[in-house]
């Protein structure tokens, strides 16, 4: 599936605007996990 590649960028901007964190954990041949946290 292809796109413009701005989805993750937009998510990161929104999360950072709300003083949260975003990250990725990746393992070869197993895939990637994206995570984020937001303060309550």
PDB file of C-alpha atoms in Angstrom:
ATOM      1  CA  UNK A   1       0.000   0.000   0.000  1.00  0.00           C
ATOM      2  CA  UNK A   2       1.439   3.375  -0.904  1.00  0.00           C
ATOM      3  CA  UNK A   3       0.591   6.922   0.035  1.00  0.00           C
ATOM      4  CA  UNK A   4       2.099  10.333   0.500  1.00  0.00           C
ATOM      5  CA  UNK A   5       3.991   9.357   3.663  1.00  0.00           C
ATOM      6  CA  UNK A   6       2.542  12.143   5.806  1.00  0.00           C
ATOM      7  CA  UNK A   7       0.309  10.055   8.092  1.00  0.00           C
ATOM      8  CA  UNK A   8       2.939   9.273  10.711  1.00  0.00           C
ATOM      9  CA  UNK A   9       4.259  12.835  10.488  1.00  0.00           C
ATOM     10  CA  UNK A  10       0.786  14.249  11.191  1.00  0.00           C
ATOM     11  CA  UNK A  11       0.284  11.846  14.100  1.00  0.00           C
ATOM     12  CA  UNK A  12       3.634  12.878  15.596  1.00  0.00           C
ATOM     13  CA  UNK A  13       2.803  16.579  15.258  1.00  0.00           C
ATOM     14  CA  UNK A  14      -0.582  16.174  16.952  1.00  0.00           C
ATOM     15  CA  UNK A  15       0.842  14.046  19.765  1.00  0.00           C
ATOM     16  CA  UNK A  16       3.737  16.444  20.380  1.00  0.00           C
ATOM     17  CA  UNK A  17       1.320  19.405  20.359  1.00  0.00           C
ATOM     18  CA  UNK A  18      -0.474  17.710  23.261  1.00  0.00           C
ATOM     19  CA  UNK A  19       2.849  17.149  25.095  1.00  0.00           C
ATOM     20  CA  UNK A  20       2.853  13.413  24.421  1.00  0.00           C
ATOM     21  CA  UNK A  21       5.424  10.979  23.111  1.00  0.00           C
ATOM     22  CA  UNK A  22       5.490   8.710  20.066  1.00  0.00           C
ATOM     23  CA  UNK A  23       7.889   5.915  19.271  1.00  0.00           C
ATOM     24  CA  UNK A  24       8.564   2.740  17.338  1.00  0.00           C
ATOM     25  CA  UNK A  25       9.996  -0.634  18.238  1.00  0.00           C
ATOM     26  CA  UNK A  26      11.138  -2.742  15.300  1.00  0.00           C
ATOM     27  CA  UNK A  27      12.435  -6.304  14.965  1.00  0.00           C
ATOM     28  CA  UNK A  28      13.821  -7.756  11.754  1.00  0.00           C
ATOM     29  CA  UNK A  29      11.455 -10.343  10.227  1.00  0.00           C
ATOM     30  CA  UNK A  30       8.900  -9.711  12.995  1.00  0.00           C
ATOM     31  CA  UNK A  31       7.571  -6.252  12.170  1.00  0.00           C
ATOM     32  CA  UNK A  32       7.188  -2.958  13.960  1.00  0.00           C
ATOM     33  CA  UNK A  33       5.132  -1.637  16.847  1.00  0.00           C
ATOM     34  CA  UNK A  34       4.218   2.041  16.983  1.00  0.00           C
ATOM     35  CA  UNK A  35       3.223   3.490  20.349  1.00  0.00           C
ATOM     36  CA  UNK A  36       2.203   6.833  21.818  1.00  0.00           C
ATOM     37  CA  UNK A  37       1.396   8.329  25.202  1.00  0.00           C
ATOM     38  CA  UNK A  38      -0.676  11.385  26.077  1.00  0.00           C
ATOM     39  CA  UNK A  39      -0.909  13.100  29.462  1.00  0.00           C
ATOM     40  CA  UNK A  40      -4.288  13.086  31.181  1.00  0.00           C
TER      41      UNK A  40
END
